[in-house]
mmCIF file of C-alpha atoms in Angstrom:
data_model
loop_
_atom_site.group_PDB
_atom_site.id
_atom_site.type_symbol
_atom_site.label_atom_id
_atom_site.label_comp_id
_atom_site.label_asym_id
_atom_site.label_seq_id
_atom_site.Cartn_x
_atom_site.Cartn_y
_atom_site.Cartn_z
ATOM 1 C CA UNK E 1390 -22.565 -0.228 -24.356
ATOM 2 C CA UNK E 1391 -22.026 -3.733 -24.549
ATOM 3 C CA UNK E 1392 -23.909 -6.194 -21.807
ATOM 4 C CA UNK E 1393 -22.449 -6.080 -18.396
ATOM 5 C CA UNK E 1394 -20.024 -8.629 -17.683
ATOM 6 C CA UNK E 1395 -20.587 -9.878 -13.991
ATOM 7 C CA UNK E 1396 -17.382 -11.397 -13.356
ATOM 8 C CA UNK E 1397 -13.740 -10.599 -15.319
ATOM 9 C CA UNK E 1398 -10.121 -10.449 -14.394
ATOM 10 C CA UNK E 1399 -8.384 -6.975 -13.589
ATOM 11 C CA UNK E 1400 -4.857 -6.193 -12.575
ATOM 12 C CA UNK E 1401 -2.498 -3.563 -11.308
ATOM 13 C CA UNK E 1402 0.674 -3.144 -12.771
ATOM 14 C CA UNK E 1403 3.600 -3.208 -10.248
ATOM 15 C CA UNK E 1404 6.432 -2.304 -12.496
ATOM 16 C CA UNK E 1405 9.144 0.262 -12.872
ATOM 17 C CA UNK E 1406 9.182 2.344 -16.263
ATOM 18 C CA UNK E 1407 12.273 2.764 -18.441
ATOM 19 C CA UNK E 1408 12.965 6.117 -16.562
ATOM 20 C CA UNK E 1409 12.952 9.187 -18.321
ATOM 21 C CA UNK E 1410 12.422 7.764 -21.655
ATOM 22 C CA UNK E 1411 8.931 7.891 -23.077
ATOM 23 C CA UNK E 1412 9.743 6.055 -26.246
ATOM 24 C CA UNK E 1413 11.077 2.847 -24.427
ATOM 25 C CA UNK E 1414 8.284 3.210 -21.926
ATOM 26 C CA UNK E 1415 5.469 3.305 -24.172
ATOM 27 C CA UNK E 1416 6.992 0.189 -25.763
ATOM 28 C CA UNK E 1417 6.884 -1.478 -22.069
ATOM 29 C CA UNK E 1418 3.364 -0.048 -21.840
ATOM 30 C CA UNK E 1419 2.202 -2.043 -24.810
ATOM 31 C CA UNK E 1420 4.066 -5.069 -23.859
ATOM 32 C CA UNK E 1421 2.513 -4.925 -20.430
ATOM 33 C CA UNK E 1422 -1.131 -4.844 -22.080
ATOM 34 C CA UNK E 1423 -0.182 -7.708 -24.278
ATOM 35 C CA UNK E 1424 0.875 -9.724 -21.292
ATOM 36 C CA UNK E 1425 -2.487 -8.827 -19.884
ATOM 37 C CA UNK E 1426 -4.551 -10.184 -22.938
ATOM 38 C CA UNK E 1427 -2.427 -13.406 -22.824
ATOM 39 C CA UNK E 1428 -3.948 -13.892 -19.032
ATOM 40 C CA UNK E 1429 -7.264 -12.801 -20.064
ATOM 41 C CA UNK E 1430 -7.237 -9.732 -18.052
ATOM 42 C CA UNK E 1431 -9.999 -7.060 -19.303
ATOM 43 C CA UNK E 1432 -9.015 -3.737 -17.191
ATOM 44 C CA UNK E 1433 -5.219 -2.901 -16.471
ATOM 45 C CA UNK E 1434 -4.265 0.030 -13.925
ATOM 46 C CA UNK E 1435 -1.015 1.410 -14.273
ATOM 47 C CA UNK E 1436 1.210 3.462 -11.604
ATOM 48 C CA UNK E 1437 1.229 7.059 -11.199
ATOM 49 C CA UNK E 1438 3.252 8.699 -13.807
ATOM 50 C CA UNK E 1439 4.154 5.762 -15.382
ATOM 51 C CA UNK E 1440 5.124 7.578 -18.379
ATOM 52 C CA UNK E 1441 8.015 8.775 -18.269
ATOM 53 C CA UNK E 1442 8.417 7.840 -14.466
ATOM 54 C CA UNK E 1443 7.666 9.724 -11.307
ATOM 55 C CA UNK E 1444 10.174 12.520 -10.671
ATOM 56 C CA UNK E 1445 11.775 11.519 -7.569
ATOM 57 C CA UNK E 1446 14.591 14.133 -7.288
ATOM 58 C CA UNK E 1447 11.712 16.647 -6.626
ATOM 59 C CA UNK E 1448 12.541 15.680 -2.952
ATOM 60 C CA UNK E 1449 16.305 15.602 -2.991
ATOM 61 C CA UNK E 1450 17.899 18.169 -4.513
ATOM 62 C CA UNK E 1451 17.828 22.449 -4.540
ATOM 63 C CA UNK E 1452 15.102 23.786 -6.614
ATOM 64 C CA UNK E 1453 17.944 25.702 -8.843
ATOM 65 C CA UNK E 1454 20.102 22.327 -9.695
ATOM 66 C CA UNK E 1455 16.533 20.785 -11.077
ATOM 67 C CA UNK E 1456 15.948 23.318 -13.992
ATOM 68 C CA UNK E 1457 17.569 21.287 -16.716
ATOM 69 C CA UNK E 1458 16.092 17.806 -15.367
ATOM 70 C CA UNK E 1459 12.713 19.521 -15.442
ATOM 71 C CA UNK E 1460 12.857 20.760 -18.925
ATOM 72 C CA UNK E 1461 14.201 17.353 -19.943
ATOM 73 C CA UNK E 1462 10.694 16.117 -18.006
ATOM 74 C CA UNK E 1463 8.570 18.179 -19.908
ATOM 75 C CA UNK E 1464 10.147 16.816 -23.099
ATOM 76 C CA UNK E 1465 9.359 13.106 -22.237
ATOM 77 C CA UNK E 1466 5.938 13.895 -20.943
ATOM 78 C CA UNK E 1467 2.982 12.605 -22.807
ATOM 79 C CA UNK E 1468 0.658 14.512 -25.172
ATOM 80 C CA UNK E 1469 -2.762 12.880 -25.029
ATOM 81 C CA UNK E 1470 -4.336 13.491 -28.280
ATOM 82 C CA UNK E 1471 -6.570 10.953 -30.102
ATOM 83 C CA UNK E 1472 -4.402 8.879 -32.692
ATOM 84 C CA UNK E 1473 -1.879 11.387 -31.894
ATOM 85 C CA UNK E 1474 1.966 10.820 -31.755
ATOM 86 C CA UNK E 1475 2.201 9.627 -28.236
ATOM 87 C CA UNK E 1476 -0.790 7.565 -27.608
ATOM 88 C CA UNK E 1477 -2.038 5.925 -31.059
ATOM 89 C CA UNK E 1478 0.411 2.729 -30.554
ATOM 90 C CA UNK E 1479 -1.293 2.406 -26.934
ATOM 91 C CA UNK E 1480 -4.658 3.170 -28.519
ATOM 92 C CA UNK E 1481 -4.102 0.510 -31.283
ATOM 93 C CA UNK E 1482 -2.982 -2.265 -28.736
ATOM 94 C CA UNK E 1483 -6.046 -1.623 -26.646
ATOM 95 C CA UNK E 1484 -8.215 -1.901 -29.547
ATOM 96 C CA UNK E 1485 -6.278 -5.012 -30.688
ATOM 97 C CA UNK E 1486 -6.340 -7.105 -27.436
ATOM 98 C CA UNK E 1487 -9.710 -5.615 -25.994
ATOM 99 C CA UNK E 1488 -7.928 -4.423 -22.623
ATOM 100 C CA UNK E 1489 -9.197 -1.144 -21.169
ATOM 101 C CA UNK E 1490 -6.618 0.503 -19.051
ATOM 102 C CA UNK E 1491 -5.915 3.661 -16.802
ATOM 103 C CA UNK E 1492 -2.558 4.886 -17.612
ATOM 104 C CA UNK E 1493 -0.766 6.981 -15.208
ATOM 105 C CA UNK E 1494 1.155 10.018 -17.197
ATOM 106 C CA UNK E 1495 2.933 13.294 -16.799
ATOM 107 C CA UNK E 1496 0.665 15.052 -19.345
ATOM 108 C CA UNK E 1497 1.818 17.767 -21.372
ATOM 109 C CA UNK E 1498 -0.636 20.249 -22.885
ATOM 110 C CA UNK E 1499 -0.403 20.231 -26.726
ATOM 111 C CA UNK E 1500 1.799 22.890 -28.303
ATOM 112 C CA UNK E 1501 2.845 23.980 -24.935
ATOM 113 C CA UNK E 1502 5.055 23.432 -21.539
ATOM 114 C CA UNK E 1503 2.379 23.027 -18.934
ATOM 115 C CA UNK E 1504 2.428 19.667 -17.354
ATOM 116 C CA UNK E 1505 -0.386 17.648 -15.289
ATOM 117 C CA UNK E 1506 -0.023 14.578 -12.965
ATOM 118 C CA UNK E 1507 -2.654 12.386 -15.172
ATOM 119 C CA UNK E 1508 -4.622 9.655 -15.653
ATOM 120 C CA UNK E 1509 -5.626 8.674 -19.081
ATOM 121 C CA UNK E 1510 -8.658 6.356 -19.829
ATOM 122 C CA UNK E 1511 -8.367 4.034 -22.772
ATOM 123 C CA UNK E 1512 -11.392 1.875 -23.328
ATOM 124 C CA UNK E 1513 -11.064 -1.660 -24.951
ATOM 125 C CA UNK E 1514 -11.956 -0.527 -28.298
ATOM 126 C CA UNK E 1515 -9.013 1.835 -28.281
ATOM 127 C CA UNK E 1516 -11.172 5.007 -27.639
ATOM 128 C CA UNK E 1517 -9.859 7.680 -25.293
ATOM 129 C CA UNK E 1518 -12.408 8.136 -22.709
ATOM 130 C CA UNK E 1519 -11.037 11.127 -20.888
ATOM 131 C CA UNK E 1520 -8.144 12.231 -18.687
ATOM 132 C CA UNK E 1521 -8.256 13.089 -14.920
ATOM 133 C CA UNK E 1522 -5.710 15.454 -14.003
ATOM 134 C CA UNK E 1523 -4.497 15.387 -9.959
ATOM 135 C CA UNK E 1524 -6.146 18.305 -8.474
ATOM 136 C CA UNK E 1525 -3.578 19.349 -6.097
ATOM 137 C CA UNK E 1526 0.071 18.387 -6.552
ATOM 138 C CA UNK E 1527 1.880 17.286 -3.270
ATOM 139 C CA UNK E 1528 4.700 19.097 -1.826
ATOM 140 C CA UNK E 1529 7.430 19.968 -4.004
ATOM 141 C CA UNK E 1530 5.360 18.511 -6.927
ATOM 142 C CA UNK E 1531 4.045 21.706 -7.164
ATOM 143 C CA UNK E 1532 6.634 23.275 -9.149
ATOM 144 C CA UNK E 1533 6.429 20.362 -11.791
ATOM 145 C CA UNK E 1534 2.449 20.134 -12.331
ATOM 146 C CA UNK E 1535 -0.076 22.467 -12.489
ATOM 147 C CA UNK E 1536 -3.520 21.915 -10.841
ATOM 148 C CA UNK E 1537 -6.369 19.897 -12.240
ATOM 149 C CA UNK E 1538 -10.237 21.028 -11.452
ATOM 150 C CA UNK E 1539 -13.536 19.206 -11.264
ATOM 151 C CA UNK E 1540 -14.027 18.958 -15.018
ATOM 152 C CA UNK E 1541 -11.739 15.782 -14.632
ATOM 153 C CA UNK E 1542 -13.309 14.656 -11.164
ATOM 154 C CA UNK E 1543 -15.469 12.048 -12.996
ATOM 155 C CA UNK E 1544 -16.166 8.417 -13.702
ATOM 156 C CA UNK E 1545 -15.928 7.076 -17.299
ATOM 157 C CA UNK E 1546 -18.191 4.299 -18.676
ATOM 158 C CA UNK E 1547 -16.279 1.247 -19.724
ATOM 159 C CA UNK E 1548 -17.513 -1.237 -22.325
ATOM 160 C CA UNK E 1549 -17.560 -3.499 -19.783
ATOM 161 C CA UNK E 1550 -20.548 -1.957 -18.262
ATOM 162 C CA UNK E 1551 -19.267 -0.437 -15.131
ATOM 163 C CA UNK E 1552 -17.876 3.352 -14.364
ATOM 164 C CA UNK E 1553 -14.158 3.548 -13.763
ATOM 165 C CA UNK E 1554 -12.891 6.813 -11.984
ATOM 166 C CA UNK E 1555 -9.029 7.354 -10.338
ATOM 167 C CA UNK E 1556 -7.612 9.467 -7.853
ATOM 168 C CA UNK E 1557 -3.373 9.644 -7.596
ATOM 169 C CA UNK E 1558 -1.545 9.310 -4.409
ATOM 170 C CA UNK E 1559 -2.308 11.783 -1.617
ATOM 171 C CA UNK E 1560 -5.293 13.170 -3.789
ATOM 172 C CA UNK E 1561 -6.936 10.292 -1.714
ATOM 173 C CA UNK E 1562 -6.669 12.546 1.330
ATOM 174 C CA UNK E 1563 -9.245 14.824 -0.091
ATOM 175 C CA UNK E 1564 -12.593 13.371 0.958
ATOM 176 C CA UNK E 1565 -14.272 15.836 -1.328
ATOM 177 C CA UNK E 1566 -12.448 14.551 -4.253
ATOM 178 C CA UNK E 1567 -13.595 10.836 -3.312
ATOM 179 C CA UNK E 1568 -17.285 11.939 -2.593
ATOM 180 C CA UNK E 1569 -17.581 13.459 -5.989
ATOM 181 C CA UNK E 1570 -16.662 10.128 -7.523
ATOM 182 C CA UNK E 1571 -19.296 8.483 -5.064
ATOM 183 C CA UNK E 1572 -22.055 10.637 -5.950
ATOM 184 C CA UNK E 1573 -21.549 9.828 -9.762
ATOM 185 C CA UNK E 1574 -22.027 6.147 -8.803
ATOM 186 C CA UNK E 1575 -18.539 4.834 -9.153
ATOM 187 C CA UNK E 1576 -18.050 0.880 -9.494
ATOM 188 C CA UNK E 1577 -14.177 0.552 -10.181
ATOM 189 C CA UNK E 1578 -11.526 2.689 -8.620
ATOM 190 C CA UNK E 1579 -8.305 3.067 -9.890
ATOM 191 C CA UNK E 1580 -5.433 4.353 -7.341
ATOM 192 C CA UNK E 1581 -2.152 5.403 -8.740
ATOM 193 C CA UNK E 1582 0.914 5.667 -6.566
ATOM 194 C CA UNK E 1583 4.819 6.091 -6.839
ATOM 195 C CA UNK E 1584 6.919 4.267 -4.429
ATOM 196 C CA UNK E 1585 6.824 6.149 -1.312
ATOM 197 C CA UNK E 1586 8.250 3.561 1.045
ATOM 198 C CA UNK E 1587 11.572 4.136 -0.449
ATOM 199 C CA UNK E 1588 11.813 8.043 0.508
ATOM 200 C CA UNK E 1589 13.629 9.130 3.717
ATOM 201 C CA UNK E 1590 11.118 9.507 6.252
ATOM 202 C CA UNK E 1591 8.270 7.441 4.563
ATOM 203 C CA UNK E 1592 9.906 4.090 5.122
ATOM 204 C CA UNK E 1593 7.793 2.564 8.303
ATOM 205 C CA UNK E 1594 4.585 4.482 7.357
ATOM 206 C CA UNK E 1595 3.955 4.675 3.524
ATOM 207 C CA UNK E 1596 2.547 1.061 2.899
ATOM 208 C CA UNK E 1597 0.232 1.542 6.023
ATOM 209 C CA UNK E 1598 -0.818 4.981 4.673
ATOM 210 C CA UNK E 1599 -1.757 3.600 1.229
ATOM 211 C CA UNK E 1600 -3.282 0.501 2.644
ATOM 212 C CA UNK E 1601 -5.461 2.862 4.841
ATOM 213 C CA UNK E 1602 -6.430 5.183 2.308
ATOM 214 C CA UNK E 1603 -7.288 2.273 -0.231
ATOM 215 C CA UNK E 1604 -9.514 0.355 2.101
ATOM 216 C CA UNK E 1605 -11.406 3.556 3.219
ATOM 217 C CA UNK E 1606 -12.514 4.341 -0.260
ATOM 218 C CA UNK E 1607 -13.345 0.689 -1.138
ATOM 219 C CA UNK E 1608 -15.610 0.774 1.988
ATOM 220 C CA UNK E 1609 -16.859 4.283 1.919
ATOM 221 C CA UNK E 1610 -17.612 4.226 -1.812
ATOM 222 C CA UNK E 1611 -18.456 0.436 -2.157
ATOM 223 C CA UNK E 1612 -16.468 0.015 -5.064
ATOM 224 C CA UNK E 1613 -13.515 -2.524 -6.262
ATOM 225 C CA UNK E 1614 -10.134 -0.724 -5.997
ATOM 226 C CA UNK E 1615 -7.247 -1.353 -7.805
ATOM 227 C CA UNK E 1616 -4.008 0.111 -6.578
ATOM 228 C CA UNK E 1617 -1.111 0.305 -8.867
ATOM 229 C CA UNK E 1618 2.548 1.494 -7.721
ATOM 230 C CA UNK E 1619 5.645 1.573 -9.313
ATOM 231 C CA UNK E 1620 9.087 0.918 -7.679
ATOM 232 C CA UNK E 1621 12.372 2.575 -7.658
ATOM 233 C CA UNK E 1622 15.115 0.667 -9.879
ATOM 234 C CA UNK E 1623 18.843 1.265 -10.621
ATOM 235 C CA UNK E 1624 17.640 3.004 -13.753
ATOM 236 C CA UNK E 1625 15.988 5.778 -11.946
ATOM 237 C CA UNK E 1626 18.869 6.237 -9.270
ATOM 238 C CA UNK E 1627 21.402 5.913 -12.022
ATOM 239 C CA UNK E 1628 19.756 8.929 -13.991
ATOM 240 C CA UNK E 1629 19.364 11.047 -10.799
ATOM 241 C CA UNK E 1630 22.748 10.572 -10.138
ATOM 242 C CA UNK E 1631 24.237 11.189 -13.236
ATOM 243 C CA UNK E 1632 22.146 14.249 -13.980
ATOM 244 C CA UNK E 1633 21.908 15.753 -10.458
ATOM 245 C CA UNK E 1634 24.451 14.061 -8.308
ATOM 246 C CA UNK E 1635 24.738 11.776 -5.582
ATOM 247 C CA UNK E 1636 21.514 11.601 -2.931
ATOM 248 C CA UNK E 1637 20.789 9.214 -0.125
ATOM 249 C CA UNK E 1638 17.039 10.352 0.280
ATOM 250 C CA UNK E 1639 15.425 7.815 -2.199
ATOM 251 C CA UNK E 1640 16.372 4.106 -2.157
ATOM 252 C CA UNK E 1641 15.975 1.208 -4.832
ATOM 253 C CA UNK E 1642 12.365 -0.894 -4.147
ATOM 254 C CA UNK E 1643 9.112 0.079 -2.864
ATOM 255 C CA UNK E 1644 5.462 0.242 -4.074
ATOM 256 C CA UNK E 1645 2.185 -0.968 -2.879
ATOM 257 C CA UNK E 1646 -0.108 -2.878 -5.523
ATOM 258 C CA UNK E 1647 -3.470 -4.773 -4.545
ATOM 259 C CA UNK E 1648 -7.051 -5.477 -5.517
ATOM 260 C CA UNK E 1649 -9.532 -4.629 -2.845
ATOM 261 C CA UNK E 1650 -13.116 -5.782 -2.567
ATOM 262 C CA UNK E 1651 -15.903 -3.473 -1.221
ATOM 263 C CA UNK E 1652 -15.787 -4.877 2.273
ATOM 264 C CA UNK E 1653 -11.493 -4.248 2.380
ATOM 265 C CA UNK E 1654 -10.648 -8.057 1.664
ATOM 266 C CA UNK E 1655 -7.683 -8.420 -0.556
ATOM 267 C CA UNK E 1656 -8.759 -10.037 -3.723
ATOM 268 C CA UNK E 1657 -4.989 -9.665 -4.632
ATOM 269 C CA UNK E 1658 -1.758 -8.691 -3.080
ATOM 270 C CA UNK E 1659 -0.461 -6.395 -1.556
ATOM 271 C CA UNK E 1660 2.640 -6.930 -3.431
ATOM 272 C CA UNK E 1661 5.568 -4.771 -2.743
ATOM 273 C CA UNK E 1662 9.307 -4.422 -3.879
ATOM 274 C CA UNK E 1663 11.206 -4.811 -6.872
ATOM 275 C CA UNK E 1664 9.394 -7.987 -8.447
ATOM 276 C CA UNK E 1665 7.813 -6.892 -11.523
ATOM 277 C CA UNK E 1666 4.369 -8.309 -11.589
ATOM 278 C CA UNK E 1667 0.648 -8.116 -12.692
ATOM 279 C CA UNK E 1668 -1.182 -8.044 -9.399
ATOM 280 C CA UNK E 1669 -4.161 -9.908 -10.781
ATOM 281 C CA UNK E 1670 -7.818 -11.045 -9.711
ATOM 282 C CA UNK E 1671 -11.123 -11.707 -10.555
ATOM 283 C CA UNK E 1672 -13.874 -8.925 -9.584
ATOM 284 C CA UNK E 1673 -17.310 -10.353 -9.098
ATOM 285 C CA UNK E 1674 -20.194 -7.717 -9.218
ATOM 286 C CA UNK E 1675 -22.845 -10.461 -7.854
ATOM 287 C CA UNK E 1676 -21.237 -9.838 -4.643
ATOM 288 C CA UNK E 1677 -22.236 -6.064 -4.560
ATOM 289 C CA UNK E 1678 -25.901 -6.629 -3.791
ATOM 290 C CA UNK E 1679 -24.965 -8.102 -0.157
ATOM 291 C CA UNK E 1680 -22.437 -5.079 0.126
ATOM 292 C CA UNK E 1681 -25.388 -2.697 -0.966
ATOM 293 C CA UNK E 1682 -27.802 -4.146 1.683
ATOM 294 C CA UNK E 1683 -25.735 -2.935 4.423
ATOM 295 C CA UNK E 1684 -24.702 0.479 3.038
ATOM 296 C CA UNK E 1685 -24.833 2.613 -0.414
ATOM 297 C CA UNK E 1686 -23.170 5.831 -0.288
ATOM 298 C CA UNK E 1687 -24.862 6.672 -3.756
ATOM 299 C CA UNK E 1688 -28.308 5.751 -2.382
ATOM 300 C CA UNK E 1689 -29.739 5.180 1.091
ATOM 301 C CA UNK E 1690 -26.985 5.959 3.239
ATOM 302 C CA UNK E 1691 -26.604 9.567 1.945
ATOM 303 C CA UNK E 1692 -28.935 11.681 4.183
ATOM 304 C CA UNK E 1693 -28.722 14.404 1.770
ATOM 305 C CA UNK E 1694 -31.195 16.610 3.483
ATOM 306 C CA UNK E 1695 -28.421 16.987 6.398
ATOM 307 C CA UNK E 1696 -25.292 16.264 4.649
ATOM 308 C CA UNK E 1697 -25.138 18.362 1.260
ATOM 309 C CA UNK E 1698 -22.430 18.082 -1.197
ATOM 310 C CA UNK E 1699 -21.389 19.598 -4.285
ATOM 311 C CA UNK E 1700 -18.141 20.483 -6.574
ATOM 312 C CA UNK E 1701 -17.346 22.492 -9.344
ATOM 313 C CA UNK E 1702 -17.273 20.614 -12.550
ATOM 314 C CA UNK E 1703 -16.469 23.285 -14.766
ATOM 315 C CA UNK E 1704 -13.342 23.433 -17.154
ATOM 316 C CA UNK E 1705 -10.552 26.174 -16.292
ATOM 317 C CA UNK E 1706 -7.554 25.308 -18.637
ATOM 318 C CA UNK E 1707 -7.974 26.304 -22.221
ATOM 319 C CA UNK E 1708 -7.623 22.693 -23.816
ATOM 320 C CA UNK E 1709 -10.391 21.459 -21.124
ATOM 321 C CA UNK E 1710 -12.785 23.750 -23.045
ATOM 322 C CA UNK E 1711 -12.341 21.895 -26.250
ATOM 323 C CA UNK E 1712 -13.740 18.694 -27.314
ATOM 324 C CA UNK E 1713 -10.234 17.471 -27.574
ATOM 325 C CA UNK E 1714 -11.008 13.498 -27.306
ATOM 326 C CA UNK E 1715 -13.694 13.634 -30.351
ATOM 327 C CA UNK E 1716 -13.453 10.435 -32.237
ATOM 328 C CA UNK E 1717 -12.233 10.740 -35.563
ATOM 329 C CA UNK E 1718 -14.251 9.730 -38.707
ATOM 330 C CA UNK E 1719 -12.324 6.497 -39.150
ATOM 331 C CA UNK E 1720 -12.940 5.247 -35.604
ATOM 332 C CA UNK E 1721 -15.703 2.620 -34.998
ATOM 333 C CA UNK E 1722 -17.446 4.352 -31.845
ATOM 334 C CA UNK E 1723 -20.506 6.809 -32.559
ATOM 335 C CA UNK E 1724 -19.362 10.223 -31.918
ATOM 336 C CA UNK E 1725 -22.016 10.955 -29.387
ATOM 337 C CA UNK E 1726 -20.760 7.993 -27.142
ATOM 338 C CA UNK E 1727 -17.429 9.591 -26.458
ATOM 339 C CA UNK E 1728 -16.787 11.145 -22.994
ATOM 340 C CA UNK E 1729 -20.621 10.551 -21.868
ATOM 341 C CA UNK E 1730 -20.955 11.603 -18.375
ATOM 342 C CA UNK E 1731 -21.465 8.743 -16.205
ATOM 343 C CA UNK E 1732 -24.435 9.522 -13.759
ATOM 344 C CA UNK E 1733 -25.788 5.938 -13.632
#
């Protein structure tokens, strides 16, 4: 691993995908990474299921009307294999630009139909470090995505010298999931979200909920938090109307993106609405020592003799029991560095 950089620029992607179009959204992802590189950003966090977009229709239409749309969603979901058809171009742009990413995707298992709400972590040399699969899909999401498990509830060591972990949306309400990342010495957290504030019943509360959860993790974990949200655009609304009929439960706009200091100060943002933007700022790890004087959740503030914590880190899905991110022979990084569990 390269020497740590004390200060570097990071950004949250506040953007909409090319809805339900995997190929076009992959091209947009590449463009955003290139844009980040031009602005000397070293780490880029994307919204929840940026590819191929969040399936807002799940809350809007009767389940039996959604079958065809869900089948199409599976076709447009991303298969994550090293140098595979879906991710090779994204790996290459990370390698070429030196930008590391946390990319929200709807993940489809190779040679199968099962989907997961996932975040794929790709380092600045193009190596796939791993994938986190959302532990518990929320509400209507349960008939779209399968459940993840503790084998992906972890942090990954970036070449920048710090451990990156992430969670999606209301997975942040699972205090045990957050604690698992804390106990594995997390340094940077990637919070991935859809545009909740555009959904009926959430207009007045969604942004407050996201802010509260993101600030809670920043302070309780003493980590820098990068929160990325998509917004709903006319492409999304038109697709739903054209394929499923009219609806008035999801509207245009929304999203809440920011960068937070461990003491909950805003480094950048919050940014909301339909203006596409890289919400960017500099994180400075020389400031962390002063925070840890007060509180160190991975150290002197634990009280492990009183508050005991554990979680099941065993894989359960078949593909998780394989070394599916093993580096190919022609890759630069030594094989024994890939997917090393971040414990320090």
